[in-house]
Amino acid sequence: MLESTRVVGAMVKMDIIGRKARKEYGYGNKKHDVKTSREKIYHLMRQLTRDMIKGASMEISIKGEENLPKQGPALYVANHSSIFDTVLLVNTIKEPCIFIGKKEVAKMPLINKWFDALGCIYIDREDKRQSLECILKGISELKSGQSIILFPEGTRTMGDEMKPFKEGSFRLATKTGVPIVPIAFRHTDKVFEEYKRVKKTKVQMNIGPIIETKHLDKEGQQKLPKQVEECVKGLLQELIEQEK
């Protein structure tokens, strides 16, 4: 119960502190260029996510942190089982990133404000035309030097299972040649989703070696989604074995 109270307090702090910053540096504010705006918003998010992690009493084990690229752009691809995956990614990845998330995220209190301020992309997978427009926008962002975080399962999956990756989203990499950084999470769903309250949890994060996409031939591009999916599954399995 104490952890829940602390996290709520951290979220209130995020909202209060963030109002001025989002107004001043939010995406679309013509007073600043996009790069400057995103740097300001993202680095403030990183500071505030530390409060959430501390409030939730999370014990975090990160494997493979040396595999994070020194500079972007890159496409970060992870399995997804909790809203806290987002918190951990922002806390771990130093360079400013934007997210491609399902349209429902645009209605999630507080999170939507920060995602809007970053200029994140909301995708409606039931609308093929809109989905294509989102992918094209993502490609444009990557070509401009902006890194992106993607959950290609398209939804959250509890436990140690993973849903198949949506293949279309990998055009973000094949059309730009940016490297893919595969990431696996474990136990993040136990922080909140499993018990419907914030619970002290040991969470695991495994960052795999970069997957290069720049010189892939047509066959390599077709195999890429499955290759990355199997890579993330392998990283997840490493975490499972590590706990035995």
Coordinates of C-alpha atoms in Angstrom, one line a residue:
M1 CA 0.0 0.0 0.0
L2 CA 2.9 2.3 0.8
E3 CA 4.4 1.8 -2.7
S4 CA 1.0 2.8 -4.3
T5 CA 0.9 6.0 -2.2
R6 CA 4.4 6.9 -3.2
V7 CA 3.9 6.3 -6.9
V8 CA 0.7 8.4 -6.8
G9 CA 2.7 11.1 -5.2
A10 CA 5.4 10.8 -7.8
M11 CA 2.8 11.0 -10.6
V12 CA 1.3 14.1 -9.0
K13 CA 4.8 15.6 -8.9
M14 CA 5.3 14.7 -12.6
D15 CA 2.1 16.5 -13.4
I16 CA 2.8 19.7 -11.4
I17 CA 6.4 20.0 -12.4
G18 CA 5.7 19.0 -16.0
R19 CA 2.9 21.6 -16.7
K20 CA 5.3 24.5 -17.2
A21 CA 7.8 22.4 -19.1
R22 CA 5.2 21.0 -21.4
K23 CA 3.8 24.4 -22.1
E24 CA 7.3 25.8 -22.8
Y25 CA 8.9 22.9 -24.7
G26 CA 6.0 20.7 -25.8
Y27 CA 6.1 19.4 -29.3
G28 CA 4.7 21.9 -31.8
N29 CA 5.8 25.0 -29.7
K30 CA 7.4 27.1 -32.4
K31 CA 9.5 29.0 -29.9
H32 CA 12.0 26.1 -30.0
D33 CA 13.2 23.6 -32.6
V34 CA 12.0 20.0 -32.3
K35 CA 15.4 18.7 -31.2
T36 CA 15.7 21.1 -28.3
S37 CA 12.1 20.6 -27.2
R38 CA 12.4 16.9 -27.1
E39 CA 15.7 17.0 -25.3
K40 CA 14.2 19.2 -22.5
I41 CA 11.0 17.1 -22.2
Y42 CA 12.8 13.8 -22.3
H43 CA 15.5 14.6 -19.8
L44 CA 12.8 15.9 -17.4
M45 CA 10.9 12.7 -17.9
R46 CA 14.1 10.8 -17.0
Q47 CA 14.4 12.7 -13.7
L48 CA 10.8 12.1 -12.8
T49 CA 10.8 8.4 -13.7
R50 CA 13.5 7.9 -11.0
D51 CA 11.0 9.2 -8.5
M52 CA 8.4 6.6 -9.7
I53 CA 11.0 3.8 -9.6
K54 CA 12.0 4.8 -6.1
G55 CA 8.4 5.2 -5.0
A56 CA 7.5 1.7 -6.3
S57 CA 10.5 0.2 -4.4
M58 CA 11.5 -1.5 -7.6
E59 CA 14.8 -3.5 -7.6
I60 CA 16.1 -3.3 -11.1
S61 CA 18.6 -5.8 -12.7
I62 CA 19.9 -4.6 -16.1
K63 CA 21.9 -7.0 -18.2
G64 CA 23.6 -5.9 -21.4
E65 CA 23.6 -2.1 -20.8
E66 CA 26.9 -1.9 -22.7
N67 CA 24.9 -2.8 -25.9
L68 CA 23.1 0.6 -25.9
P69 CA 24.3 2.6 -28.8
K70 CA 26.4 5.7 -28.1
Q71 CA 24.4 7.8 -30.5
G72 CA 21.2 7.5 -32.6
P73 CA 19.2 7.1 -34.5
A74 CA 18.1 3.6 -33.5
L75 CA 15.0 1.6 -33.2
Y76 CA 14.5 0.1 -29.7
V77 CA 12.3 -3.0 -29.8
A78 CA 11.0 -4.6 -26.7
N79 CA 8.4 -7.1 -25.3
H80 CA 5.6 -5.4 -23.4
S81 CA 3.9 -6.5 -20.2
S82 CA 3.4 -3.3 -18.2
I83 CA 3.1 0.5 -18.2
F84 CA 6.3 0.4 -16.2
D85 CA 8.2 -0.9 -19.3
T86 CA 8.0 2.7 -20.5
V87 CA 9.3 4.1 -17.2
L88 CA 12.3 1.7 -17.3
L89 CA 13.1 2.5 -20.9
V90 CA 13.1 6.3 -20.3
N91 CA 15.2 5.8 -17.2
T92 CA 17.7 3.6 -19.0
I93 CA 18.1 5.2 -22.5
K94 CA 19.8 8.5 -22.2
E95 CA 19.2 9.8 -25.7
P96 CA 15.8 11.4 -26.3
C97 CA 13.4 8.9 -27.8
I98 CA 9.8 9.0 -28.9
F99 CA 7.3 6.2 -28.7
I100 CA 5.0 4.6 -31.3
G101 CA 2.0 3.5 -29.2
K102 CA -1.5 2.2 -29.8
K103 CA -4.2 4.9 -30.1
E104 CA -5.6 4.1 -26.6
V105 CA -2.4 5.6 -25.1
A106 CA -3.6 9.0 -26.2
K107 CA -6.4 8.7 -23.6
M108 CA -4.3 7.5 -20.7
P109 CA -4.2 10.3 -18.0
L110 CA -0.8 11.9 -17.5
I111 CA 1.0 9.5 -19.8
N112 CA -0.7 11.1 -22.8
K113 CA 0.4 14.6 -21.7
W114 CA 4.1 13.6 -21.8
F115 CA 3.7 11.6 -25.0
D116 CA 2.0 14.5 -26.6
A117 CA 4.8 16.8 -25.4
L118 CA 7.4 14.5 -27.0
G119 CA 5.5 14.3 -30.2
C120 CA 4.9 10.6 -30.0
I121 CA 3.0 8.7 -32.7
Y122 CA -0.3 7.0 -32.0
I123 CA -1.3 4.1 -34.3
D124 CA -4.7 2.6 -35.0
R125 CA -4.0 -0.9 -36.1
E126 CA -7.6 -1.4 -37.3
D127 CA -7.2 1.5 -39.7
K128 CA -4.8 0.4 -42.4
R129 CA -4.5 3.8 -44.0
Q130 CA -3.8 5.5 -40.6
S131 CA -1.3 2.8 -39.7
L132 CA 0.6 3.3 -42.9
E133 CA 0.7 7.1 -42.3
C134 CA 2.1 6.4 -38.8
I135 CA 4.8 4.1 -40.2
L136 CA 5.7 6.7 -42.8
K137 CA 5.9 9.4 -40.1
G138 CA 8.1 7.1 -38.1
I139 CA 10.4 6.6 -41.1
S140 CA 10.6 10.3 -41.5
E141 CA 11.5 10.8 -37.8
L142 CA 14.3 8.1 -38.0
K143 CA 15.7 9.7 -41.2
S144 CA 15.8 13.0 -39.3
G145 CA 18.0 11.4 -36.6
Q146 CA 15.2 10.7 -34.0
S147 CA 15.3 7.4 -32.2
I148 CA 12.1 5.5 -31.6
I149 CA 10.9 3.0 -29.0
L150 CA 8.5 0.3 -30.3
F151 CA 6.5 -2.5 -28.7
P152 CA 5.7 -4.7 -31.8
E153 CA 3.4 -7.1 -30.0
G154 CA 0.9 -4.2 -30.2
T155 CA -0.4 -4.8 -26.7
R156 CA 0.7 -5.9 -23.2
T157 CA 1.2 -9.6 -22.5
M158 CA 1.3 -10.8 -19.0
G159 CA 3.9 -13.3 -17.7
D160 CA 6.7 -14.9 -19.7
E161 CA 4.7 -15.3 -22.9
M162 CA 5.0 -13.1 -26.0
K163 CA 2.6 -12.4 -28.8
P164 CA 3.8 -12.5 -32.4
F165 CA 5.4 -9.3 -33.5
K166 CA 3.6 -7.1 -36.0
E167 CA 5.7 -7.4 -39.2
G168 CA 4.6 -4.1 -40.8
S169 CA 6.3 -2.0 -38.0
F170 CA 9.7 -3.3 -39.1
R171 CA 9.6 -1.2 -42.2
L172 CA 10.8 1.5 -39.8
A173 CA 14.1 -0.2 -39.9
T174 CA 14.2 -1.7 -43.5
K175 CA 13.3 1.7 -45.0
T176 CA 15.9 3.6 -43.1
G177 CA 18.7 1.2 -42.3
V178 CA 18.8 2.2 -38.6
P179 CA 20.1 -0.4 -36.1
I180 CA 17.7 -2.3 -34.0
V181 CA 18.3 -2.6 -30.2
P182 CA 16.4 -5.7 -28.9
I183 CA 15.2 -5.5 -25.3
A184 CA 13.4 -8.0 -23.0
F185 CA 11.6 -7.2 -19.7
R186 CA 10.5 -9.7 -17.0
H187 CA 8.3 -9.2 -13.9
T188 CA 7.3 -5.6 -14.8
D189 CA 3.7 -6.8 -14.8
K190 CA 4.1 -7.7 -11.2
V191 CA 4.7 -4.1 -10.2
F192 CA 1.1 -3.1 -10.9
E193 CA -0.9 -5.1 -13.4
E194 CA -1.0 -8.5 -11.7
Y195 CA -2.2 -7.2 -8.3
K196 CA -4.0 -4.0 -9.4
R197 CA -1.8 -2.1 -6.9
V198 CA 1.8 -1.1 -6.8
K199 CA 3.9 -3.9 -5.3
K200 CA 7.6 -4.0 -4.4
T201 CA 9.1 -6.2 -7.2
K202 CA 12.4 -7.3 -8.6
V203 CA 12.3 -6.5 -12.3
Q204 CA 14.7 -7.7 -15.0
M205 CA 15.8 -6.0 -18.2
N206 CA 18.1 -7.6 -20.8
I207 CA 19.5 -5.5 -23.7
G208 CA 20.8 -7.5 -26.6
P209 CA 23.5 -6.7 -29.1
I210 CA 22.6 -4.4 -31.9
I211 CA 21.0 -5.9 -35.0
E212 CA 22.2 -4.1 -38.1
T213 CA 19.7 -3.5 -40.9
K214 CA 21.6 -1.2 -43.3
H215 CA 22.7 -3.7 -45.9
L216 CA 20.0 -6.3 -45.8
D217 CA 18.9 -7.8 -49.1
K218 CA 15.2 -8.5 -49.8
E219 CA 15.3 -11.9 -48.2
G220 CA 17.0 -10.5 -45.1
Q221 CA 14.3 -7.8 -44.8
Q222 CA 11.6 -10.4 -45.0
K223 CA 13.2 -12.4 -42.3
L224 CA 13.9 -9.5 -40.0
P225 CA 10.6 -9.4 -38.0
K226 CA 11.0 -13.1 -37.0
Q227 CA 14.7 -12.6 -36.4
V228 CA 14.1 -9.8 -33.9
E229 CA 11.2 -11.6 -32.3
E230 CA 13.3 -14.7 -31.7
C231 CA 16.1 -12.5 -30.4
V232 CA 13.8 -10.9 -27.8
K233 CA 12.5 -14.3 -26.9
G234 CA 16.0 -15.5 -26.4
L235 CA 16.8 -12.5 -24.2
L236 CA 13.7 -13.2 -22.1
Q237 CA 14.7 -16.9 -21.8
E238 CA 18.1 -15.7 -20.5
L239 CA 16.3 -13.8 -17.7
I240 CA 14.2 -16.9 -16.9
E241 CA 17.3 -19.1 -16.7
Q242 CA 19.1 -16.5 -14.7
E243 CA 16.4 -16.7 -11.9
K244 CA 16.5 -20.5 -11.6

